[in-house]
């Protein structure tokens, strides 16, 4: 659970591997679990990213 919380803060897979002492990403990923809060945060961030990407751009000359 500790690394699930660390992942929720934005820690990278490499950082999580170092915290757990794992040498392979597979071992680290086995111990991570998705959380509903993170899923909602990811969905919100994706929605914002799509909104920004779809806004018309005004080119400056």
PDB file of N, CA and C in Angstrom:
ATOM      1  N   UNK A   1       0.831  -1.191   0.000  1.00  0.00           N
ATOM      2  CA  UNK A   1       0.000   0.000   0.000  1.00  0.00           C
ATOM      3  C   UNK A   1       0.876   1.256   0.000  1.00  0.00           C
ATOM      4  N   UNK A   2       2.020   1.217   0.642  1.00  0.00           N
ATOM      5  CA  UNK A   2       2.890   2.386   0.696  1.00  0.00           C
ATOM      6  C   UNK A   2       3.299   2.866  -0.673  1.00  0.00           C
ATOM      7  N   UNK A   3       3.648   1.938  -1.552  1.00  0.00           N
ATOM      8  CA  UNK A   3       4.063   2.372  -2.884  1.00  0.00           C
ATOM      9  C   UNK A   3       2.880   2.801  -3.731  1.00  0.00           C
ATOM     10  N   UNK A   4       1.704   2.290  -3.458  1.00  0.00           N
ATOM     11  CA  UNK A   4       0.513   2.777  -4.150  1.00  0.00           C
ATOM     12  C   UNK A   4       0.319   4.249  -3.806  1.00  0.00           C
ATOM     13  N   UNK A   5       0.498   4.594  -2.549  1.00  0.00           N
ATOM     14  CA  UNK A   5       0.389   5.997  -2.136  1.00  0.00           C
ATOM     15  C   UNK A   5       1.523   6.828  -2.730  1.00  0.00           C
ATOM     16  N   UNK A   6       2.732   6.267  -2.765  1.00  0.00           N
ATOM     17  CA  UNK A   6       3.860   6.983  -3.370  1.00  0.00           C
ATOM     18  C   UNK A   6       3.591   7.223  -4.849  1.00  0.00           C
ATOM     19  N   UNK A   7       3.027   6.241  -5.531  1.00  0.00           N
ATOM     20  CA  UNK A   7       2.703   6.393  -6.956  1.00  0.00           C
ATOM     21  C   UNK A   7       1.662   7.496  -7.143  1.00  0.00           C
ATOM     22  N   UNK A   8       0.722   7.597  -6.211  1.00  0.00           N
ATOM     23  CA  UNK A   8      -0.320   8.616  -6.304  1.00  0.00           C
ATOM     24  C   UNK A   8       0.253  10.024  -6.200  1.00  0.00           C
ATOM     25  N   UNK A   9       1.440  10.157  -5.613  1.00  0.00           N
ATOM     26  CA  UNK A   9       2.065  11.480  -5.533  1.00  0.00           C
ATOM     27  C   UNK A   9       2.765  11.855  -6.820  1.00  0.00           C
ATOM     28  N   UNK A  10       2.855  10.881  -7.751  1.00  0.00           N
ATOM     29  CA  UNK A  10       3.506  11.157  -9.024  1.00  0.00           C
ATOM     30  C   UNK A  10       4.883  10.534  -9.147  1.00  0.00           C
ATOM     31  N   UNK A  11       5.272   9.695  -8.187  1.00  0.00           N
ATOM     32  CA  UNK A  11       6.575   9.033  -8.265  1.00  0.00           C
ATOM     33  C   UNK A  11       6.655   8.195  -9.532  1.00  0.00           C
ATOM     34  N   UNK A  12       7.809   8.219 -10.176  1.00  0.00           N
ATOM     35  CA  UNK A  12       7.998   7.438 -11.397  1.00  0.00           C
ATOM     36  C   UNK A  12       8.206   5.965 -11.059  1.00  0.00           C
ATOM     37  N   UNK A  13       8.076   5.111 -12.048  1.00  0.00           N
ATOM     38  CA  UNK A  13       8.304   3.683 -11.830  1.00  0.00           C
ATOM     39  C   UNK A  13       9.717   3.436 -11.324  1.00  0.00           C
ATOM     40  N   UNK A  14      10.687   4.142 -11.877  1.00  0.00           N
ATOM     41  CA  UNK A  14      12.082   4.000 -11.448  1.00  0.00           C
ATOM     42  C   UNK A  14      12.227   4.370  -9.975  1.00  0.00           C
ATOM     43  N   UNK A  15      11.567   5.451  -9.557  1.00  0.00           N
ATOM     44  CA  UNK A  15      11.620   5.861  -8.155  1.00  0.00           C
ATOM     45  C   UNK A  15      10.965   4.831  -7.243  1.00  0.00           C
ATOM     46  N   UNK A  16       9.853   4.286  -7.693  1.00  0.00           N
ATOM     47  CA  UNK A  16       9.173   3.265  -6.903  1.00  0.00           C
ATOM     48  C   UNK A  16      10.016   2.001  -6.795  1.00  0.00           C
ATOM     49  N   UNK A  17      10.678   1.639  -7.891  1.00  0.00           N
ATOM     50  CA  UNK A  17      11.559   0.469  -7.878  1.00  0.00           C
ATOM     51  C   UNK A  17      12.672   0.664  -6.850  1.00  0.00           C
ATOM     52  N   UNK A  18      13.237   1.849  -6.801  1.00  0.00           N
ATOM     53  CA  UNK A  18      14.312   2.130  -5.853  1.00  0.00           C
ATOM     54  C   UNK A  18      13.802   2.047  -4.417  1.00  0.00           C
ATOM     55  N   UNK A  19      12.606   2.573  -4.181  1.00  0.00           N
ATOM     56  CA  UNK A  19      12.024   2.535  -2.837  1.00  0.00           C
ATOM     57  C   UNK A  19      11.790   1.100  -2.367  1.00  0.00           C
ATOM     58  N   UNK A  20      11.376   0.227  -3.287  1.00  0.00           N
ATOM     59  CA  UNK A  20      11.059  -1.156  -2.929  1.00  0.00           C
ATOM     60  C   UNK A  20      12.262  -2.083  -3.033  1.00  0.00           C
ATOM     61  N   UNK A  21      13.329  -1.617  -3.676  1.00  0.00           N
ATOM     62  CA  UNK A  21      14.496  -2.473  -3.858  1.00  0.00           C
ATOM     63  C   UNK A  21      14.331  -3.492  -4.971  1.00  0.00           C
ATOM     64  N   UNK A  22      13.438  -3.215  -5.901  1.00  0.00           N
ATOM     65  CA  UNK A  22      13.220  -4.119  -7.030  1.00  0.00           C
ATOM     66  C   UNK A  22      14.150  -3.766  -8.185  1.00  0.00           C
ATOM     67  N   UNK A  23      14.593  -4.797  -8.883  1.00  0.00           N
ATOM     68  CA  UNK A  23      15.481  -4.565 -10.024  1.00  0.00           C
ATOM     69  C   UNK A  23      14.742  -4.648 -11.352  1.00  0.00           C
ATOM     70  N   UNK A  24      13.486  -5.092 -11.340  1.00  0.00           N
ATOM     71  CA  UNK A  24      12.731  -5.170 -12.588  1.00  0.00           C
ATOM     72  C   UNK A  24      11.402  -4.436 -12.449  1.00  0.00           C
ATOM     73  N   UNK A  25      10.968  -3.803 -13.530  1.00  0.00           N
ATOM     74  CA  UNK A  25       9.675  -3.109 -13.488  1.00  0.00           C
ATOM     75  C   UNK A  25       8.525  -4.065 -13.175  1.00  0.00           C
ATOM     76  N   UNK A  26       8.600  -5.285 -13.663  1.00  0.00           N
ATOM     77  CA  UNK A  26       7.527  -6.257 -13.434  1.00  0.00           C
ATOM     78  C   UNK A  26       7.303  -6.478 -11.939  1.00  0.00           C
ATOM     79  N   UNK A  27       8.383  -6.651 -11.197  1.00  0.00           N
ATOM     80  CA  UNK A  27       8.262  -6.860  -9.756  1.00  0.00           C
ATOM     81  C   UNK A  27       7.612  -5.659  -9.082  1.00  0.00           C
ATOM     82  N   UNK A  28       7.999  -4.469  -9.492  1.00  0.00           N
ATOM     83  CA  UNK A  28       7.431  -3.259  -8.890  1.00  0.00           C
ATOM     84  C   UNK A  28       5.951  -3.121  -9.239  1.00  0.00           C
ATOM     85  N   UNK A  29       5.596  -3.414 -10.474  1.00  0.00           N
ATOM     86  CA  UNK A  29       4.207  -3.245 -10.911  1.00  0.00           C
ATOM     87  C   UNK A  29       3.256  -4.209 -10.214  1.00  0.00           C
ATOM     88  N   UNK A  30       3.736  -5.371  -9.832  1.00  0.00           N
ATOM     89  CA  UNK A  30       2.890  -6.345  -9.140  1.00  0.00           C
ATOM     90  C   UNK A  30       2.351  -5.756  -7.834  1.00  0.00           C
ATOM     91  N   UNK A  31       3.141  -4.896  -7.196  1.00  0.00           N
ATOM     92  CA  UNK A  31       2.756  -4.357  -5.901  1.00  0.00           C
ATOM     93  C   UNK A  31       1.970  -3.050  -5.978  1.00  0.00           C
ATOM     94  N   UNK A  32       1.766  -2.543  -7.163  1.00  0.00           N
ATOM     95  CA  UNK A  32       0.996  -1.304  -7.310  1.00  0.00           C
ATOM     96  C   UNK A  32      -0.453  -1.638  -7.641  1.00  0.00           C
ATOM     97  N   UNK A  33      -1.348  -0.862  -7.108  1.00  0.00           N
ATOM     98  CA  UNK A  33      -2.767  -1.079  -7.339  1.00  0.00           C
ATOM     99  C   UNK A  33      -3.401   0.253  -7.725  1.00  0.00           C
ATOM    100  N   UNK A  34      -4.311   0.198  -8.669  1.00  0.00           N
ATOM    101  CA  UNK A  34      -5.019   1.415  -9.071  1.00  0.00           C
ATOM    102  C   UNK A  34      -5.959   1.837  -7.948  1.00  0.00           C
ATOM    103  N   UNK A  35      -6.153   3.104  -7.825  1.00  0.00           N
ATOM    104  CA  UNK A  35      -7.122   3.595  -6.844  1.00  0.00           C
ATOM    105  C   UNK A  35      -8.144   4.454  -7.564  1.00  0.00           C
ATOM    106  N   UNK A  36      -9.336   4.483  -7.016  1.00  0.00           N
ATOM    107  CA  UNK A  36     -10.417   5.256  -7.636  1.00  0.00           C
ATOM    108  C   UNK A  36     -10.076   6.741  -7.641  1.00  0.00           C
ATOM    109  N   UNK A  37      -9.438   7.225  -6.581  1.00  0.00           N
ATOM    110  CA  UNK A  37      -9.074   8.637  -6.524  1.00  0.00           C
ATOM    111  C   UNK A  37      -8.106   8.992  -7.640  1.00  0.00           C
ATOM    112  N   UNK A  38      -7.092   8.144  -7.863  1.00  0.00           N
ATOM    113  CA  UNK A  38      -6.120   8.403  -8.921  1.00  0.00           C
ATOM    114  C   UNK A  38      -6.797   8.313 -10.283  1.00  0.00           C
ATOM    115  N   UNK A  39      -7.720   7.368 -10.455  1.00  0.00           N
ATOM    116  CA  UNK A  39      -8.411   7.240 -11.727  1.00  0.00           C
ATOM    117  C   UNK A  39      -9.183   8.513 -12.032  1.00  0.00           C
ATOM    118  N   UNK A  40      -9.825   9.068 -11.030  1.00  0.00           N
ATOM    119  CA  UNK A  40     -10.569  10.316 -11.219  1.00  0.00           C
ATOM    120  C   UNK A  40      -9.625  11.475 -11.523  1.00  0.00           C
ATOM    121  N   UNK A  41      -8.482  11.530 -10.857  1.00  0.00           N
ATOM    122  CA  UNK A  41      -7.506  12.597 -11.109  1.00  0.00           C
ATOM    123  C   UNK A  41      -6.944  12.494 -12.525  1.00  0.00           C
ATOM    124  N   UNK A  42      -6.673  11.266 -12.964  1.00  0.00           N
ATOM    125  CA  UNK A  42      -6.155  11.059 -14.322  1.00  0.00           C
ATOM    126  C   UNK A  42      -7.198  11.482 -15.349  1.00  0.00           C
ATOM    127  N   UNK A  43      -8.454  11.085 -15.131  1.00  0.00           N
ATOM    128  CA  UNK A  43      -9.528  11.453 -16.059  1.00  0.00           C
ATOM    129  C   UNK A  43      -9.680  12.968 -16.134  1.00  0.00           C
ATOM    130  N   UNK A  44      -9.607  13.635 -14.989  1.00  0.00           N
ATOM    131  CA  UNK A  44      -9.720  15.101 -14.964  1.00  0.00           C
ATOM    132  C   UNK A  44      -8.563  15.750 -15.723  1.00  0.00           C
ATOM    133  N   UNK A  45      -7.343  15.253 -15.499  1.00  0.00           N
ATOM    134  CA  UNK A  45      -6.170  15.799 -16.188  1.00  0.00           C
ATOM    135  C   UNK A  45      -6.250  15.563 -17.689  1.00  0.00           C
ATOM    136  N   UNK A  46      -6.723  14.384 -18.089  1.00  0.00           N
ATOM    137  CA  UNK A  46      -6.882  14.110 -19.519  1.00  0.00           C
ATOM    138  C   UNK A  46      -7.929  15.026 -20.138  1.00  0.00           C
ATOM    139  N   UNK A  47      -9.024  15.233 -19.435  1.00  0.00           N
ATOM    140  CA  UNK A  47     -10.054  16.150 -19.931  1.00  0.00           C
ATOM    141  C   UNK A  47      -9.501  17.547 -20.143  1.00  0.00           C
ATOM    142  N   UNK A  48      -8.701  18.015 -19.200  1.00  0.00           N
ATOM    143  CA  UNK A  48      -8.086  19.336 -19.324  1.00  0.00           C
ATOM    144  C   UNK A  48      -7.111  19.369 -20.503  1.00  0.00           C
ATOM    145  N   UNK A  49      -6.315  18.316 -20.655  1.00  0.00           N
ATOM    146  CA  UNK A  49      -5.349  18.255 -21.756  1.00  0.00           C
ATOM    147  C   UNK A  49      -6.069  18.275 -23.106  1.00  0.00           C
ATOM    148  N   UNK A  50      -7.169  17.531 -23.219  1.00  0.00           N
ATOM    149  CA  UNK A  50      -7.926  17.530 -24.471  1.00  0.00           C
ATOM    150  C   UNK A  50      -8.540  18.896 -24.745  1.00  0.00           C
ATOM    151  N   UNK A  51      -9.013  19.551 -23.687  1.00  0.00           N
ATOM    152  CA  UNK A  51      -9.604  20.879 -23.844  1.00  0.00           C
ATOM    153  C   UNK A  51      -8.557  21.858 -24.385  1.00  0.00           C
ATOM    154  N   UNK A  52      -7.384  21.844 -23.805  1.00  0.00           N
ATOM    155  CA  UNK A  52      -6.302  22.738 -24.243  1.00  0.00           C
ATOM    156  C   UNK A  52      -5.894  22.410 -25.680  1.00  0.00           C
ATOM    157  N   UNK A  53      -5.787  21.120 -25.989  1.00  0.00           N
ATOM    158  CA  UNK A  53      -5.358  20.704 -27.328  1.00  0.00           C
ATOM    159  C   UNK A  53      -6.388  21.077 -28.398  1.00  0.00           C
ATOM    160  N   UNK A  54      -7.651  21.155 -28.027  1.00  0.00           N
ATOM    161  CA  UNK A  54      -8.682  21.439 -29.028  1.00  0.00           C
ATOM    162  C   UNK A  54      -8.990  22.915 -29.173  1.00  0.00           C
ATOM    163  N   UNK A  55      -8.406  23.763 -28.320  1.00  0.00           N
ATOM    164  CA  UNK A  55      -8.636  25.196 -28.427  1.00  0.00           C
ATOM    165  C   UNK A  55      -7.963  25.744 -29.678  1.00  0.00           C
ATOM    166  N   UNK A  56      -8.637  26.653 -30.377  1.00  0.00           N
ATOM    167  CA  UNK A  56      -8.011  27.242 -31.555  1.00  0.00           C
ATOM    168  C   UNK A  56      -6.770  28.047 -31.163  1.00  0.00           C
ATOM    169  N   UNK A  57      -5.785  27.971 -31.978  1.00  0.00           N
ATOM    170  CA  UNK A  57      -4.544  28.685 -31.691  1.00  0.00           C
ATOM    171  C   UNK A  57      -4.445  29.900 -32.589  1.00  0.00           C
ATOM    172  N   UNK A  58      -4.076  30.996 -31.984  1.00  0.00           N
ATOM    173  CA  UNK A  58      -3.887  32.237 -32.736  1.00  0.00           C
ATOM    174  C   UNK A  58      -2.392  32.430 -32.907  1.00  0.00           C
ATOM    175  N   UNK A  59      -1.978  32.451 -34.149  1.00  0.00           N
ATOM    176  CA  UNK A  59      -0.542  32.608 -34.418  1.00  0.00           C
ATOM    177  C   UNK A  59      -0.181  34.085 -34.404  1.00  0.00           C
ATOM    178  N   UNK A  60       0.922  34.381 -33.734  1.00  0.00           N
ATOM    179  CA  UNK A  60       1.411  35.762 -33.676  1.00  0.00           C
ATOM    180  C   UNK A  60       2.386  35.979 -34.811  1.00  0.00           C
ATOM    181  N   UNK A  61       2.285  37.148 -35.416  1.00  0.00           N
ATOM    182  CA  UNK A  61       3.218  37.475 -36.510  1.00  0.00           C
ATOM    183  C   UNK A  61       4.031  38.692 -36.180  1.00  0.00           C
TER     184      UNK A  61
END
